[in-house]
Amino acid sequence: MQAVRDREAIEILKANDRGGYTVPTSRLYPYQWNWDSVFVALGFHTFDKDRAWREIEMLFEGQWDDGMVPHILFRRDDPDYFPGPSVWRAGGAIQSSGHSQPPVAASVVCALVEAGGEEGERRGRSLFDKLLAYHRWFHRHRDPHGKGVIGVVHPWESGRDNSADWDNAMRQVRIAPDLGNYQRRDTAHVDADQRPKQAEYDRFLTLVTFGRDQGWNQDTIAREGQFFVADPGNHFILMRADRDLLRLAERFGKTVEADEIRAWLTASEVGTNLIWNDDVSAFCARDLRSGQFSDAISSAAALVFYAGAGSEEQRALMIDHLHRIMDNVAFGLPSLDPDHARFEPKRYWLGPVWMVMNFMIARGLAEAGQVALAEQIKAGSRQLIEEQGFYEYFDPVTGEGCGGGDFSWTAAMWLAWAGRHGEAAEAA
Ligand code: DGY
């Protein structure tokens, strides 16, 4: 099975290659997505190092002048996806969406550099300033008041579109009266029961329309938009990425930049407390306007270990939650606590297991000394792919593969992590 899945995974990455960048899967997602691409680079790196670097370099070709790396790069128009470039009307050299996505790039670049080799050293060094500009953009525009916690201006910016994390804030979003009769394309490719609901899509588009009407001025969007929510996912992922960027800064002798990054980390440690919800004893999303907490414990909260964040007490309470959650499902880690009223095991980010989340969570748990939990998550991930193949996500109760098939980042996670034995293989 190992050899068969290895071969299939490589074939998927090659088939989804569009000439130096990779689409997440054909038809459903026909463009270059930010965090998909970065994780895909880890997969390519196991059999084609040059191609791995190319993936990330092409993503950064779409970086905006202000440092932002958009969540989608529309290199060519494709009628299979909505909303496409004519809806967003954003971007510079390459047409793009108008906000970002979880900033995993510095962590993956750091892993590729540390995997060794002169070529990796050279290409990592040449990406450093771009990564730094990207992180500066996140700290400036997604934490405009310097609270030390990262917000998202659209659920798509979190990468976890219909997570219960956004429910309270999304209820407050007044749907734009002039949306018209748009046609969703996602439900032409995937069962509607496995995708976000129509009411969520109306709000997703309302937020896009607002950003577009502001000419994608990020200050205005964060200040006046209808949605600005502290996201445990992006907060913890950026903290980890800041630590990895710091490793790169130290490696490349960038002392002034290293001090700047250390200051971000100090602020983030304080800001982490702002997303601790005492009512449920867990990290939760929090509306940055009203201060209202979500009561949902999503898998993003488990990224606290990946970030190396949180107090001893907070971390112990999160471990208790993880044991309880893992005991409730056949395959962990579900994207939403199964005890939550909104849990739906097949609907996108309301329950399904996602390989890239498992990869980051398991790594963080292992680093925190929670080796048994980390191994449980990795073994479950491996079994899901062995039995079902390379789906976008998986039902945590039945194990059934859901969403798109032949999915690039699932293939990449197999090659770089779930299909490998031992720590050494995981380093790259
Ligand atoms: C989609 O279209 O479903 C994407 O998740 C948006 O990034």
Coordinates of C-alpha atoms and ligand atoms in Angstrom, one line a residue:
M1 CA 0.0 0.0 0.0
Q2 CA 2.8 2.4 0.9
A3 CA 4.4 2.2 -2.6
V4 CA 1.0 2.5 -4.3
R5 CA 0.0 5.5 -2.4
D6 CA 3.4 7.1 -2.8
R7 CA 3.1 6.7 -6.6
E8 CA -0.4 8.0 -6.6
A9 CA 0.5 11.0 -4.5
I10 CA 3.3 12.0 -6.9
E11 CA 1.0 11.5 -9.9
I12 CA -1.6 13.8 -8.3
L13 CA 1.0 16.6 -7.7
K14 CA 2.2 16.3 -11.3
A15 CA -1.3 16.2 -12.7
N16 CA -2.3 19.3 -10.7
D17 CA 0.9 21.2 -11.8
R18 CA 0.0 24.1 -14.1
G19 CA 3.5 25.1 -15.0
G20 CA 5.4 25.8 -11.8
Y21 CA 2.4 26.2 -9.5
T22 CA -0.2 23.6 -8.4
V23 CA -4.0 23.9 -8.3
P24 CA -5.5 22.3 -5.2
T25 CA -7.6 20.1 -7.4
S26 CA -8.9 20.4 -11.0
R27 CA -12.3 22.2 -11.6
L28 CA -13.3 22.8 -8.0
Y29 CA -10.2 25.0 -7.3
P30 CA -8.6 25.9 -10.6
Y31 CA -6.2 28.6 -9.4
Q32 CA -3.2 28.9 -7.1
W33 CA -4.2 29.1 -3.4
N34 CA -1.8 30.5 -0.9
W35 CA -1.6 27.9 1.9
D36 CA -2.4 25.0 -0.4
S37 CA 0.7 25.9 -2.5
V38 CA 3.0 26.2 0.5
F39 CA 2.0 22.8 1.9
V40 CA 2.3 21.3 -1.6
A41 CA 5.9 22.4 -1.7
L42 CA 6.6 20.0 1.2
G43 CA 5.3 17.2 -0.9
F44 CA 7.3 18.2 -4.0
H45 CA 10.4 18.5 -1.8
T46 CA 10.4 14.7 -1.2
F47 CA 11.0 14.0 -4.9
D48 CA 11.8 17.3 -6.7
K49 CA 13.5 20.0 -4.7
D50 CA 13.7 22.5 -7.5
R51 CA 10.0 22.2 -8.1
A52 CA 9.2 22.7 -4.4
W53 CA 11.1 26.0 -4.4
R54 CA 9.4 27.1 -7.7
E55 CA 6.0 26.6 -6.1
I56 CA 6.7 29.1 -3.3
E57 CA 8.6 31.5 -5.6
M58 CA 5.6 31.6 -8.0
L59 CA 3.3 32.3 -5.1
F60 CA 5.4 35.3 -4.1
E61 CA 5.3 36.6 -7.7
G62 CA 1.8 37.6 -6.7
Q63 CA 2.9 39.6 -3.6
W64 CA 1.4 43.0 -3.4
D65 CA 3.5 46.1 -3.0
D66 CA 2.4 46.5 0.6
G67 CA 3.7 42.9 1.4
M68 CA 0.4 41.0 1.3
V69 CA 0.4 37.6 -0.3
P70 CA -3.2 37.1 -1.6
H71 CA -5.2 33.9 -0.9
I72 CA -5.8 33.2 -4.6
L73 CA -3.7 34.1 -7.6
F74 CA -5.8 34.1 -10.8
R75 CA -3.2 33.4 -13.4
R76 CA -5.8 32.6 -16.0
D77 CA -9.6 32.9 -16.1
D78 CA -11.5 29.7 -15.5
P79 CA -15.3 29.5 -15.6
D80 CA -15.3 26.5 -13.2
Y81 CA -14.7 28.8 -10.2
F82 CA -16.8 31.5 -8.6
P83 CA -16.0 34.2 -7.6
G84 CA -13.3 34.7 -10.1
P85 CA -11.1 37.7 -11.0
S86 CA -13.9 39.9 -12.4
V87 CA -15.6 39.8 -9.1
W88 CA -12.6 40.5 -6.9
R89 CA -11.0 43.1 -9.2
A90 CA -7.8 43.1 -7.2
G91 CA -4.1 42.5 -7.5
G92 CA -1.1 44.0 -9.2
A93 CA 1.1 42.1 -11.6
I94 CA -1.1 39.1 -11.2
Q95 CA -4.9 39.3 -10.7
S96 CA -5.8 38.1 -7.3
S97 CA -8.2 38.0 -4.4
G98 CA -8.0 40.9 -1.9
H99 CA -7.0 39.3 1.4
S100 CA -4.6 36.7 2.5
Q101 CA -4.7 33.2 4.0
P102 CA -2.9 31.4 6.9
P103 CA 0.7 32.5 6.6
V104 CA 2.5 29.1 6.7
A105 CA 5.1 30.2 4.1
A106 CA 8.0 31.1 6.5
S107 CA 7.6 27.8 8.4
V108 CA 7.9 25.8 5.2
V109 CA 10.7 27.9 3.8
C110 CA 12.6 27.4 7.1
A111 CA 12.0 23.6 6.9
L112 CA 13.3 23.5 3.3
V113 CA 16.4 25.5 4.2
E114 CA 17.1 23.4 7.2
A115 CA 16.8 20.2 5.2
G116 CA 20.2 21.2 3.9
G117 CA 22.0 22.0 0.6
E118 CA 23.5 25.1 -0.9
E119 CA 20.7 25.6 -3.3
G120 CA 18.1 25.7 -0.6
E121 CA 20.2 28.1 1.4
R122 CA 20.4 30.4 -1.6
R123 CA 16.7 30.3 -2.5
G124 CA 15.6 30.6 1.1
R125 CA 17.9 33.7 1.5
S126 CA 16.4 35.3 -1.6
L127 CA 12.9 34.8 -0.2
F128 CA 13.7 36.3 3.2
D129 CA 12.8 39.9 2.5
K130 CA 9.6 38.9 0.9
L131 CA 8.6 36.8 3.9
L132 CA 9.5 39.6 6.3
A133 CA 7.3 42.1 4.3
Y134 CA 4.5 39.6 4.4
H135 CA 4.7 39.2 8.2
R136 CA 5.0 43.0 8.6
W137 CA 1.8 43.3 6.6
F138 CA 0.0 40.8 8.8
H139 CA 1.1 42.5 12.0
R140 CA 0.2 46.0 10.7
H141 CA -3.1 45.2 9.0
R142 CA -4.5 42.3 10.9
D143 CA -3.5 43.7 14.3
P144 CA -4.0 47.4 13.6
H145 CA -4.3 48.4 17.3
G146 CA -1.2 46.4 18.4
K147 CA -3.2 44.1 20.7
G148 CA -0.9 41.1 19.8
V149 CA -3.8 39.1 18.4
I150 CA -4.4 38.5 14.7
G151 CA -7.8 39.1 13.1
V152 CA -9.3 38.0 9.8
V153 CA -11.5 40.3 7.7
H154 CA -13.2 37.4 5.9
P155 CA -13.7 33.8 6.9
W156 CA -11.8 32.9 3.7
E157 CA -8.8 34.6 5.1
S158 CA -8.7 32.0 7.9
G159 CA -8.8 29.1 5.3
R160 CA -11.6 27.6 7.5
D161 CA -14.5 29.2 5.6
N162 CA -17.6 27.9 7.4
S163 CA -16.1 27.2 10.8
A164 CA -18.4 27.6 13.7
D165 CA -15.8 30.1 14.9
W166 CA -17.4 32.7 12.7
D167 CA -21.1 32.1 13.6
N168 CA -21.7 35.0 15.9
A169 CA -19.9 37.5 13.7
M170 CA -21.4 36.2 10.5
R171 CA -24.9 36.6 12.0
Q172 CA -24.2 40.3 12.3
V173 CA -23.2 40.7 8.6
R174 CA -26.1 42.3 6.7
I175 CA -26.3 40.8 3.2
A176 CA -25.7 43.4 0.5
P177 CA -29.0 44.2 -1.3
D178 CA -27.3 44.3 -4.7
L179 CA -25.7 40.8 -4.8
G180 CA -28.0 39.7 -7.6
N181 CA -28.5 36.2 -8.8
Y182 CA -25.0 34.9 -8.8
Q183 CA -24.3 31.3 -9.6
R184 CA -22.2 29.2 -7.2
R185 CA -19.8 26.8 -9.0
D186 CA -18.6 24.7 -6.0
T187 CA -21.8 22.8 -5.7
A188 CA -21.6 21.8 -9.3
H189 CA -18.4 19.8 -8.3
V190 CA -19.1 18.6 -4.8
D191 CA -22.3 17.5 -2.9
A192 CA -23.9 20.6 -1.5
D193 CA -24.2 18.8 1.9
Q194 CA -20.4 18.9 2.1
R195 CA -20.1 22.6 1.4
P196 CA -21.0 25.9 3.1
K197 CA -24.6 26.9 3.1
Q198 CA -26.2 29.5 0.8
A199 CA -26.7 32.0 3.6
E200 CA -22.9 31.8 4.3
Y201 CA -22.1 32.4 0.7
D202 CA -24.3 35.5 0.5
R203 CA -22.2 36.9 3.4
F204 CA -18.9 35.7 1.9
L205 CA -19.8 37.7 -1.2
T206 CA -21.1 40.7 0.7
L207 CA -17.6 41.0 2.4
V208 CA -15.9 40.6 -1.0
T209 CA -18.1 43.4 -2.5
F210 CA -17.3 45.7 0.4
G211 CA -13.5 45.2 0.1
R212 CA -13.7 45.8 -3.7
D213 CA -15.8 49.0 -3.1
Q214 CA -13.0 50.2 -0.8
G215 CA -10.4 49.6 -3.6
W216 CA -9.0 46.9 -1.3
N217 CA -7.7 49.5 1.2
Q218 CA -6.8 47.2 4.0
D219 CA -7.0 49.9 6.7
T220 CA -10.5 50.7 5.8
I221 CA -11.5 47.1 5.5
A222 CA -10.2 46.3 9.0
R223 CA -11.7 49.5 10.5
E224 CA -15.1 49.6 8.8
G225 CA -15.8 46.2 7.4
Q226 CA -18.6 44.1 8.9
F227 CA -16.3 41.3 9.9
F228 CA -13.1 41.5 11.9
V229 CA -12.6 38.5 14.2
A230 CA -9.6 37.2 16.1
D231 CA -8.7 33.9 14.7
P232 CA -6.9 31.2 16.8
G233 CA -5.8 29.6 13.5
N234 CA -4.0 32.6 11.9
H235 CA -2.9 33.8 15.3
F236 CA -1.1 30.6 16.2
I237 CA 0.1 29.9 12.6
L238 CA 1.7 33.4 12.4
M239 CA 3.3 32.9 15.8
R240 CA 4.9 29.7 14.6
A241 CA 5.9 31.4 11.3
D242 CA 7.4 34.3 13.3
R243 CA 9.5 31.9 15.2
D244 CA 10.6 30.2 12.0
L245 CA 11.3 33.5 10.4
L246 CA 13.4 34.4 13.4
R247 CA 15.4 31.2 12.8
L248 CA 16.0 32.3 9.3
A249 CA 17.0 35.8 10.3
E250 CA 19.5 34.4 12.8
R251 CA 20.9 32.0 10.2
F252 CA 21.3 34.8 7.6
G253 CA 22.8 37.3 10.0
K254 CA 19.8 39.7 9.9
T255 CA 20.2 41.1 13.4
V256 CA 17.9 44.2 13.1
E257 CA 15.2 42.1 11.5
A258 CA 15.6 39.5 14.2
D259 CA 14.9 42.1 16.9
E260 CA 11.8 43.3 15.1
I261 CA 10.5 39.7 14.9
R262 CA 11.3 39.1 18.6
A263 CA 9.1 42.1 19.5
W264 CA 6.2 40.6 17.5
L265 CA 6.6 37.4 19.4
T266 CA 6.6 39.1 22.8
A267 CA 3.4 41.0 21.8
S268 CA 1.7 37.8 20.5
E269 CA 2.4 36.0 23.8
V270 CA 0.4 38.7 25.6
G271 CA -2.3 38.8 22.9
T272 CA -2.8 35.0 23.2
N273 CA -4.7 35.6 26.4
L274 CA -7.3 37.7 24.5
I275 CA -8.5 34.5 22.8
W276 CA -8.7 32.4 25.9
N277 CA -12.4 31.8 26.7
D278 CA -12.9 31.0 30.4
D279 CA -16.4 29.9 29.8
V280 CA -15.3 26.8 27.9
S281 CA -11.7 26.7 29.1
A282 CA -10.3 26.8 25.6
F283 CA -8.9 29.1 22.9
C284 CA -11.8 30.5 20.8
A285 CA -12.4 33.0 18.1
R286 CA -13.4 36.4 19.3
D287 CA -15.2 39.3 17.6
L288 CA -12.7 42.2 17.6
R289 CA -15.5 44.8 17.6
S290 CA -17.9 43.5 20.2
G291 CA -15.4 41.4 22.2
Q292 CA -17.9 38.5 22.1
F293 CA -16.3 35.0 22.2
S294 CA -17.3 32.1 20.0
D295 CA -18.2 29.1 22.2
A296 CA -16.8 26.6 19.6
I297 CA -13.7 24.6 20.2
S298 CA -12.3 24.2 16.7
S299 CA -9.2 22.3 15.6
A300 CA -7.5 25.7 15.2
A301 CA -7.4 26.0 19.1
A302 CA -5.1 22.9 19.1
L303 CA -2.5 24.9 17.1
V304 CA -1.5 26.5 20.4
F305 CA 1.2 23.8 20.7
Y306 CA 2.5 24.4 17.2
A307 CA 2.8 28.1 18.2
G308 CA 4.6 27.2 21.4
A309 CA 2.1 29.5 23.1
G310 CA -0.2 29.6 26.1
S311 CA 0.3 29.1 29.8
E312 CA 0.9 25.8 31.5
E313 CA -2.7 25.8 32.8
Q314 CA -4.2 26.7 29.4
R315 CA -2.1 24.0 27.7
A316 CA -3.2 21.4 30.2
L317 CA -6.9 22.3 29.7
M318 CA -6.5 22.1 26.0
I319 CA -4.9 18.6 26.3
D320 CA -8.0 17.5 28.4
H321 CA -10.2 18.8 25.5
L322 CA -8.2 16.9 22.9
H323 CA -8.5 13.6 24.8
R324 CA -12.2 14.1 25.2
I325 CA -12.6 15.0 21.5
M326 CA -10.5 12.1 20.3
D327 CA -12.5 9.7 22.4
N328 CA -15.7 10.9 20.6
V329 CA -14.6 10.1 17.1
A330 CA -13.0 7.2 15.2
F331 CA -10.5 9.5 13.4
G332 CA -9.1 12.7 14.8
L333 CA -8.8 15.6 14.8
P334 CA -12.3 16.8 13.8
S335 CA -12.4 20.4 12.7
L336 CA -15.1 21.0 15.3
D337 CA -15.7 19.6 18.8
P338 CA -18.3 16.8 18.3
D339 CA -20.1 18.0 21.4
H340 CA -20.9 21.3 19.8
A341 CA -24.4 21.8 18.4
R342 CA -23.1 22.8 15.0
F343 CA -21.0 19.6 14.5
E344 CA -21.7 18.0 11.0
P345 CA -19.1 15.3 10.2
K346 CA -19.2 15.8 6.4
R347 CA -19.7 19.6 6.0
Y348 CA -16.4 21.2 5.2
W349 CA -15.0 23.0 8.4
L350 CA -17.9 21.9 10.7
G351 CA -16.4 18.5 11.6
P352 CA -14.3 16.9 8.9
V353 CA -10.6 16.0 9.4
W354 CA -8.1 18.0 7.3
M355 CA -4.6 16.7 6.8
V356 CA -2.8 20.0 6.9
M357 CA -4.3 20.8 10.3
N358 CA -3.4 17.3 11.5
F359 CA 0.2 17.8 10.3
M360 CA 0.6 21.1 12.2
I361 CA -1.3 19.9 15.3
A362 CA 0.6 16.7 15.6
R363 CA 3.9 18.4 15.1
G364 CA 3.1 20.9 17.9
L365 CA 1.9 18.1 20.2
A366 CA 5.1 16.1 19.6
E367 CA 7.2 19.2 20.4
A368 CA 5.2 19.7 23.6
G369 CA 6.0 16.1 24.7
Q370 CA 2.5 14.8 23.9
V371 CA 3.9 12.0 21.8
A372 CA 1.0 9.6 22.2
L373 CA -1.6 12.1 21.1
A374 CA 0.6 13.2 18.2
E375 CA 1.1 9.5 17.1
Q376 CA -2.6 8.9 17.4
I377 CA -3.4 11.8 15.0
K378 CA -0.7 10.7 12.6
A379 CA -1.8 7.0 12.6
G380 CA -5.4 8.0 12.0
S381 CA -4.3 10.3 9.1
R382 CA -2.3 7.5 7.6
Q383 CA -5.3 5.1 7.8
L384 CA -7.7 7.6 6.3
I385 CA -5.5 8.1 3.2
E386 CA -4.6 4.4 3.0
E387 CA -8.3 3.4 3.0
Q388 CA -9.9 6.2 1.1
G389 CA -7.3 7.9 -1.0
F390 CA -6.5 11.6 -1.4
Y391 CA -9.7 13.5 -0.6
E392 CA -9.9 17.1 0.4
Y393 CA -11.2 16.1 3.9
F394 CA -12.6 13.1 5.8
D395 CA -15.6 12.3 7.9
P396 CA -14.2 11.8 11.5
V397 CA -16.9 9.3 12.4
T398 CA -17.0 7.0 9.4
G399 CA -13.7 7.9 7.8
E400 CA -15.4 8.5 4.4
G401 CA -13.4 10.8 2.0
C402 CA -15.3 14.0 1.3
G403 CA -15.1 17.1 -0.9
G404 CA -12.8 17.2 -3.9
G405 CA -10.7 14.2 -4.9
D406 CA -7.1 13.9 -6.1
F407 CA -6.3 16.7 -3.7
S408 CA -2.9 18.2 -3.9
W409 CA -2.3 19.1 -0.2
T410 CA -3.5 15.7 0.9
A411 CA -1.1 14.1 -1.5
A412 CA 1.7 16.4 -0.2
M413 CA 0.9 15.5 3.4
W414 CA 1.1 11.8 2.6
L415 CA 4.5 12.2 1.0
A416 CA 6.0 14.6 3.6
W417 CA 4.3 13.3 6.8
A418 CA 1.5 10.8 7.1
G419 CA 3.0 8.2 4.8
R420 CA 6.4 8.5 6.4
H421 CA 7.9 6.8 9.4
G422 CA 10.2 8.6 11.8
E423 CA 11.1 12.2 12.6
A424 CA 13.9 12.6 10.0
A425 CA 11.4 12.2 7.1
E426 CA 9.1 14.7 8.6
A427 CA 11.8 17.4 8.8
A428 CA 11.5 18.2 5.1
Ligands
DGY1 C1 -13.7 28.3 -1.7 O1 -14.0 28.9 -2.7 O2 -14.3 27.4 -1.2 C2 -12.4 28.6 -1.0 O3 -12.3 28.0 0.2 C3 -12.2 30.1 -0.9 O4 -10.9 30.3 -0.6

